[in-house]
């Protein structure tokens, strides 16, 4: 899946805004951001609860979703210049979110106890980062030839992922209905709400960096190749983030992990703003994505620990909806402000430093 996602992102990035005029790119990205958020309107109220209730159906759900993802990408190959591209992108993103929710719901059923959840999620993220990097490099070069070649690569990867999903266990337990009221109360605890807000801000920063760097690289030679390299390096950074997150958790609390994440992003962001240049931008976007994976694991750990009675599929859909809104909102800000590279980097750094101060002041709570 990670290989297919990386290829898909590079193909759409070039088709949507890297290879056309700035004004046309902005209107396309606005539509794309609306399309990227719209799937959550479907996933949140319907798909999450359905996944929570299907006894033993998550294995088949994953297979069907990934197979349909493959067919959707195949349909996009000859429609890159058509408005139907956005309809297919919408369908593809709905399927992507459904897969993400299904995976989140399956993981707790595959471990012996909740203490293994952080490690299990870390290993999945590590594998995803490695595969994303492996795919991003050739996908970037294929994009220089033809965006359709990149989509073909994405479709092949999704097809292989569908076959691999058949190896999942046949039976996955569901959550009984009587825990819903308890779960709601747990999800409103101060610790859960605070780290959820932090995760939403972190996702917003990641969205801002994605579009800021993408538009900034438009004016550089071999912008598509640089963007592909940035995504590949981000995948490596995500892999490293997933690798070190369990180690950090053994030596600090989840709140301290978030403090570390924002403080590091703040320092590197300010430094990148001072230095400027392609190298600084690529380093910042990769570090932001990598530390985003550390923050995600801290967030998931708090929710799973503080709200064990919550229905996990619908719970994470609810939070992911807010996170995606933050990603799209700050991404939209990056598109329309079109700040110079160093100014955007410094903006990200300031968000990181202010957020780290907030965590430090409230560390005792």
Coordinates of N, CA, C and O in Angstrom, one line a residue, residues 121-242:
X121 N 2.1 -0.7 16.1 CA 1.9 0.5 15.2 C 3.2 1.0 14.7 O 3.3 1.5 13.5
X122 N 4.2 1.0 15.5 CA 5.6 1.5 15.1 C 6.1 0.6 14.0 O 6.7 1.1 13.0
X123 N 6.0 -0.7 14.1 CA 6.5 -1.6 13.1 C 5.8 -1.4 11.7 O 6.4 -1.4 10.7
X124 N 4.4 -1.2 11.8 CA 3.7 -0.9 10.6 C 4.1 0.4 9.9 O 4.3 0.5 8.7
X125 N 4.4 1.4 10.8 CA 4.8 2.7 10.2 C 6.2 2.6 9.6 O 6.5 3.2 8.6
X126 N 7.1 1.8 10.3 CA 8.4 1.6 9.8 C 8.4 0.9 8.4 O 9.1 1.3 7.5
X127 N 7.6 -0.1 8.3 CA 7.5 -0.8 7.0 C 6.9 0.1 6.0 O 7.4 0.1 4.8
X128 N 5.9 0.9 6.3 CA 5.3 1.8 5.4 C 6.3 2.8 4.9 O 6.4 3.2 3.7
X129 N 7.1 3.4 5.8 CA 8.1 4.4 5.4 C 9.1 3.8 4.5 O 9.5 4.4 3.5
X130 N 9.6 2.6 4.8 CA 10.6 1.9 3.9 C 10.1 1.7 2.5 O 10.7 2.0 1.5
X131 N 8.8 1.2 2.5 CA 8.2 0.9 1.1 C 7.9 2.2 0.4 O 8.1 2.3 -0.8
X132 N 7.5 3.3 1.1 CA 7.3 4.6 0.5 C 8.5 5.1 -0.1 O 8.5 5.7 -1.2
X133 N 9.7 5.0 0.6 CA 10.9 5.5 0.0 C 11.3 4.7 -1.2 O 11.7 5.3 -2.2
X134 N 11.2 3.4 -1.1 CA 11.5 2.5 -2.3 C 10.7 2.9 -3.5 O 11.3 2.9 -4.6
X135 N 9.5 3.2 -3.3 CA 8.6 3.6 -4.4 C 8.8 5.0 -4.9 O 8.7 5.2 -6.1
X136 N 9.0 5.9 -4.0 CA 9.1 7.4 -4.4 C 10.2 7.7 -5.4 O 10.0 8.5 -6.3
X137 N 11.3 7.0 -5.2 CA 12.4 7.3 -6.1 C 12.2 6.9 -7.6 O 12.2 7.8 -8.5
X138 N 11.8 5.7 -7.8 CA 11.4 5.3 -9.2 C 10.2 6.1 -9.7 O 10.1 6.4 -10.9
X139 N 9.3 6.3 -8.8 CA 8.0 7.1 -9.3 C 8.4 8.5 -9.7 O 7.8 9.0 -10.7
X140 N 9.3 9.1 -9.0 CA 9.8 10.4 -9.4 C 10.4 10.5 -10.8 O 10.1 11.4 -11.6
X141 N 11.2 9.4 -11.1 CA 11.8 9.4 -12.4 C 10.8 9.0 -13.5 O 10.8 9.6 -14.6
X142 N 9.8 8.2 -13.2 CA 8.8 7.8 -14.1 C 7.9 9.1 -14.4 O 7.5 9.3 -15.6
X143 N 7.8 9.9 -13.4 CA 7.0 11.1 -13.6 C 7.6 12.1 -14.6 O 6.9 12.8 -15.3
X144 N 9.0 12.0 -14.7 CA 9.7 12.9 -15.7 C 9.3 12.4 -17.1 O 9.4 13.2 -18.1
X145 N 9.0 11.1 -17.2 CA 8.7 10.5 -18.5 C 7.2 10.8 -18.9 O 6.8 11.4 -19.9
X146 N 6.3 10.4 -18.0 CA 4.9 10.5 -18.2 C 4.2 10.2 -16.9 O 4.5 9.2 -16.2
X147 N 3.2 11.1 -16.5 CA 2.4 10.9 -15.3 C 1.7 9.6 -15.3 O 1.4 8.9 -14.3
X148 N 1.3 9.1 -16.5 CA 0.5 7.9 -16.6 C 1.4 6.7 -16.3 O 0.9 5.7 -15.7
X149 N 2.7 6.8 -16.5 CA 3.6 5.7 -16.1 C 3.6 5.5 -14.6 O 3.6 4.4 -14.0
X150 N 3.6 6.7 -13.9 CA 3.6 6.7 -12.4 C 2.3 6.1 -11.9 O 2.3 5.3 -10.9
X151 N 1.1 6.4 -12.6 CA -0.1 5.8 -12.1 C -0.2 4.3 -12.4 O -0.8 3.6 -11.6
X152 N 0.4 3.9 -13.5 CA 0.5 2.4 -13.7 C 1.3 1.7 -12.6 O 0.9 0.7 -12.1
X153 N 2.4 2.3 -12.2 CA 3.1 1.8 -11.1 C 2.3 1.7 -9.8 O 2.3 0.7 -9.1
X154 N 1.5 2.8 -9.6 CA 0.7 2.8 -8.4 C -0.4 1.7 -8.4 O -0.6 1.0 -7.5
X155 N -1.0 1.5 -9.6 CA -2.0 0.5 -9.8 C -1.5 -0.9 -9.5 O -2.1 -1.8 -8.9
X156 N -0.3 -1.2 -10.0 CA 0.4 -2.5 -9.8 C 0.6 -2.7 -8.3 O 0.4 -3.8 -7.8
X157 N 1.1 -1.7 -7.6 CA 1.4 -1.8 -6.2 C 0.1 -2.1 -5.4 O 0.1 -3.0 -4.5
X158 N -1.0 -1.4 -5.8 CA -2.3 -1.7 -5.1 C -2.8 -3.1 -5.4 O -3.4 -3.8 -4.5
X159 N -2.6 -3.6 -6.6 CA -3.0 -4.9 -7.0 C -2.3 -6.0 -6.1 O -2.9 -6.9 -5.6
X160 N -0.9 -5.8 -6.0 CA -0.2 -6.7 -5.1 C -0.6 -6.6 -3.7 O -0.6 -7.6 -3.0
X161 N -1.0 -5.4 -3.2 CA -1.4 -5.2 -1.8 C -2.7 -6.0 -1.6 O -3.0 -6.5 -0.5
X162 N -3.6 -6.0 -2.6 CA -4.9 -6.7 -2.5 C -4.6 -8.2 -2.3 O -5.3 -8.8 -1.5
X163 N -3.7 -8.7 -3.1 CA -3.4 -10.2 -2.9 C -2.8 -10.4 -1.5 O -3.1 -11.4 -0.9
X164 N -1.9 -9.5 -1.1 CA -1.3 -9.7 0.2 C -2.3 -9.7 1.4 O -2.2 -10.3 2.4
X165 N -3.4 -8.9 1.2 CA -4.4 -8.7 2.2 C -5.1 -10.1 2.5 O -5.7 -10.2 3.6
X166 N -5.1 -11.0 1.6 CA -5.8 -12.3 1.8 C -5.1 -13.1 2.8 O -5.6 -14.1 3.2
X167 N -3.9 -12.7 3.2 CA -3.1 -13.5 4.2 C -3.5 -13.0 5.6 O -3.0 -13.6 6.6
X168 N -4.3 -12.0 5.8 CA -4.8 -11.6 7.1 C -5.6 -12.6 7.8 O -6.3 -13.4 7.1
X169 N -5.7 -12.7 9.1 CA -6.6 -13.6 9.8 C -8.0 -13.5 9.4 O -8.5 -12.4 9.1
X170 N -8.7 -14.6 9.3 CA -10.1 -14.6 8.9 C -11.0 -13.9 9.9 O -12.1 -13.4 9.5
X171 N -10.7 -14.1 11.2 CA -11.7 -13.6 12.2 C -11.1 -12.5 13.0 O -10.0 -12.5 13.4
X172 N -11.8 -11.4 13.1 CA -11.5 -10.3 13.9 C -12.7 -9.9 14.8 O -13.8 -9.7 14.3
X173 N -12.4 -9.8 16.1 CA -13.5 -9.6 17.0 C -14.1 -8.1 16.8 O -13.3 -7.2 16.5
X174 N -15.3 -7.9 17.2 CA -15.9 -6.6 17.1 C -16.1 -6.1 18.5 O -16.0 -6.8 19.5
X175 N -16.5 -4.8 18.6 CA -16.7 -4.2 20.0 C -18.2 -4.2 20.3 O -19.0 -3.8 19.5
X176 N -18.6 -4.7 21.5 CA -20.0 -4.7 21.9 C -20.6 -3.3 22.1 O -19.8 -2.4 22.4
X177 N -21.9 -3.2 21.9 CA -22.5 -1.9 21.9 C -22.5 -1.2 23.3 O -22.5 0.0 23.4
X178 N -22.5 -2.0 24.4 CA -22.7 -1.4 25.7 C -21.5 -0.6 26.2 O -21.6 0.1 27.2
X179 N -20.4 -0.6 25.4 CA -19.2 0.2 25.9 C -19.3 1.6 25.3 O -18.4 2.4 25.6
X180 N -20.2 1.9 24.4 CA -20.2 3.2 23.7 C -20.3 4.4 24.7 O -19.6 5.4 24.6
X181 N -21.2 4.3 25.7 CA -21.3 5.4 26.7 C -20.0 5.6 27.5 O -19.6 6.8 27.7
X182 N -19.4 4.5 27.9 CA -18.2 4.6 28.6 C -17.1 5.2 27.7 O -16.3 6.1 28.2
X183 N -17.0 4.8 26.5 CA -16.0 5.3 25.6 C -16.1 6.7 25.3 O -15.1 7.5 25.2
X184 N -17.4 7.3 25.2 CA -17.6 8.7 25.0 C -17.0 9.5 26.2 O -16.4 10.5 26.0
X185 N -17.3 9.0 27.4 CA -16.8 9.7 28.6 C -15.3 9.7 28.6 O -14.6 10.7 29.0
X186 N -14.7 8.6 28.3 CA -13.2 8.5 28.3 C -12.6 9.4 27.3 O -11.5 10.0 27.5
X187 N -13.2 9.6 26.1 CA -12.7 10.4 25.0 C -12.7 11.9 25.4 O -12.1 12.7 24.7
X188 N -13.5 12.3 26.4 CA -13.6 13.7 26.8 C -12.7 14.0 27.9 O -12.8 15.1 28.5
X189 N -11.8 13.1 28.3 CA -10.8 13.4 29.4 C -9.9 14.5 28.9 O -9.6 14.7 27.7
X190 N -9.3 15.2 29.9 CA -8.4 16.3 29.5 C -7.2 15.9 28.7 O -6.8 16.5 27.7
X191 N -6.5 14.8 29.1 CA -5.3 14.3 28.4 C -5.6 13.9 27.0 O -4.8 14.2 26.1
X192 N -6.8 13.3 26.8 CA -7.1 12.9 25.4 C -7.4 14.1 24.6 O -6.9 14.2 23.4
X193 N -8.2 15.1 25.1 CA -8.5 16.3 24.3 C -7.3 17.1 24.0 O -7.1 17.6 22.9
X194 N -6.3 17.2 25.0 CA -5.1 18.0 24.7 C -4.2 17.4 23.7 O -3.8 18.1 22.8
X195 N -4.0 16.1 23.7 CA -3.1 15.5 22.8 C -3.8 15.4 21.4 O -3.1 15.4 20.4
X196 N -5.1 15.3 21.4 CA -5.8 15.3 20.1 C -5.7 16.7 19.4 O -5.5 16.7 18.2
X197 N -5.8 17.7 20.2 CA -5.6 19.1 19.7 C -4.2 19.2 19.1 O -3.9 19.8 18.1
X198 N -3.2 18.7 19.9 CA -1.8 18.8 19.4 C -1.6 18.0 18.1 O -0.9 18.5 17.2
X199 N -2.2 16.9 18.0 CA -2.1 16.1 16.8 C -2.7 16.8 15.6 O -2.2 16.8 14.5
X200 N -3.8 17.5 15.9 CA -4.5 18.2 14.8 C -3.6 19.3 14.3 O -3.4 19.6 13.1
X201 N -2.9 20.1 15.2 CA -2.0 21.1 14.8 C -0.8 20.6 14.1 O -0.3 21.1 13.1
X202 N -0.3 19.4 14.5 CA 0.8 18.8 13.9 C 0.5 18.4 12.4 O 1.3 18.6 11.5
X203 N -0.7 17.9 12.2 CA -1.1 17.5 10.9 C -1.3 18.8 10.0 O -1.0 18.8 8.8
X204 N -1.7 19.9 10.6 CA -1.8 21.1 9.9 C -0.5 21.6 9.4 O -0.4 22.1 8.3
X205 N 0.5 21.5 10.3 CA 1.9 21.9 9.9 C 2.4 21.0 8.7 O 3.0 21.5 7.8
X206 N 2.1 19.7 8.8 CA 2.5 18.8 7.7 C 1.8 19.2 6.4 O 2.5 19.2 5.3
X207 N 0.5 19.6 6.4 CA -0.2 20.0 5.2 C 0.4 21.3 4.7 O 0.5 21.4 3.5
X208 N 0.7 22.2 5.5 CA 1.3 23.5 5.1 C 2.6 23.2 4.4 O 2.9 23.8 3.3
X209 N 3.5 22.4 5.0 CA 4.8 22.1 4.4 C 4.6 21.4 3.0 O 5.4 21.7 2.1
X210 N 3.7 20.5 2.9 CA 3.5 19.8 1.6 C 3.2 20.8 0.5 O 3.9 20.7 -0.6
X211 N 2.3 21.7 0.7 CA 1.9 22.6 -0.4 C 2.9 23.7 -0.5 O 3.1 24.2 -1.7
X212 N 3.4 24.2 0.6 CA 4.4 25.3 0.5 C 5.6 24.8 -0.3 O 6.1 25.6 -1.2
X213 N 6.2 23.7 0.0 CA 7.3 23.2 -0.8 C 7.0 22.9 -2.2 O 7.8 23.1 -3.1
X214 N 5.8 22.3 -2.4 CA 5.4 21.9 -3.8 C 5.3 23.2 -4.7 O 5.8 23.2 -5.8
X215 N 4.7 24.2 -4.2 CA 4.6 25.5 -5.0 C 5.9 26.2 -5.1 O 6.2 26.8 -6.1
X216 N 6.7 26.1 -4.1 CA 8.0 26.8 -4.1 C 8.9 26.1 -5.1 O 9.7 26.8 -5.8
X217 N 8.8 24.8 -5.2 CA 9.7 24.1 -6.1 C 9.3 24.3 -7.6 O 10.0 23.9 -8.5
X218 N 8.1 24.9 -7.8 CA 7.7 25.1 -9.2 C 8.7 26.0 -9.9 O 8.9 25.9 -11.1
X219 N 9.3 26.9 -9.2 CA 10.2 27.9 -9.8 C 11.6 27.4 -9.9 O 12.5 28.1 -10.3
X220 N 11.9 26.2 -9.4 CA 13.2 25.6 -9.5 C 13.3 24.6 -10.7 O 12.3 24.0 -11.1
X221 N 14.5 24.5 -11.2 CA 14.7 23.5 -12.3 C 14.5 22.1 -11.7 O 14.8 21.8 -10.6
X222 N 13.9 21.2 -12.6 CA 13.6 19.8 -12.2 C 12.8 19.8 -10.9 O 13.0 19.0 -10.0
X223 N 11.7 20.7 -10.9 CA 10.9 20.8 -9.7 C 10.2 19.5 -9.3 O 10.1 19.1 -8.2
X224 N 9.7 18.7 -10.3 CA 9.0 17.5 -10.1 C 10.0 16.5 -9.5 O 9.6 15.7 -8.5
X225 N 11.2 16.4 -10.0 CA 12.2 15.5 -9.4 C 12.6 15.8 -8.0 O 12.7 14.9 -7.1
X226 N 12.7 17.1 -7.7 CA 13.0 17.6 -6.4 C 11.9 17.2 -5.4 O 12.1 16.8 -4.3
X227 N 10.6 17.4 -5.9 CA 9.5 17.1 -5.1 C 9.4 15.6 -4.8 O 9.1 15.1 -3.7
X228 N 9.7 14.8 -5.8 CA 9.7 13.3 -5.6 C 10.8 12.9 -4.6 O 10.6 12.0 -3.8
X229 N 12.0 13.6 -4.7 CA 13.0 13.3 -3.8 C 12.6 13.7 -2.3 O 12.9 13.0 -1.4
X230 N 11.9 14.8 -2.2 CA 11.4 15.3 -0.9 C 10.5 14.3 -0.3 O 10.5 14.0 0.9
X231 N 9.6 13.7 -1.1 CA 8.6 12.7 -0.7 C 9.4 11.4 -0.3 O 9.0 10.8 0.7
X232 N 10.4 11.1 -1.1 CA 11.2 9.9 -0.7 C 11.9 10.0 0.6 O 11.9 9.1 1.4
X233 N 12.5 11.2 0.8 CA 13.3 11.4 2.0 C 12.3 11.5 3.2 O 12.6 11.1 4.3
X234 N 11.1 12.0 2.9 CA 10.1 12.1 4.0 C 9.7 10.7 4.4 O 9.5 10.4 5.6
X235 N 9.6 9.8 3.5 CA 9.3 8.4 3.8 C 10.4 7.8 4.7 O 10.1 7.0 5.6
X236 N 11.7 8.1 4.4 CA 12.8 7.6 5.2 C 12.7 8.2 6.6 O 12.9 7.5 7.6
X237 N 12.3 9.5 6.7 CA 12.2 10.2 8.0 C 11.0 9.6 8.8 O 11.1 9.4 10.0
X238 N 9.9 9.2 8.1 CA 8.8 8.6 8.8 C 9.3 7.2 9.3 O 8.9 6.8 10.4
X239 N 10.1 6.5 8.5 CA 10.6 5.2 9.0 C 11.4 5.4 10.2 O 11.3 4.6 11.2
X240 N 12.3 6.4 10.2 CA 13.1 6.7 11.4 C 12.3 7.1 12.6 O 12.5 6.6 13.7
X241 N 11.3 7.9 12.4 CA 10.4 8.3 13.4 C 9.7 7.1 14.1 O 9.6 7.1 15.3
X242 N 9.2 6.2 13.3 CA 8.6 5.0 13.8 C 9.6 4.1 14.5 O 9.2 3.4 15.5

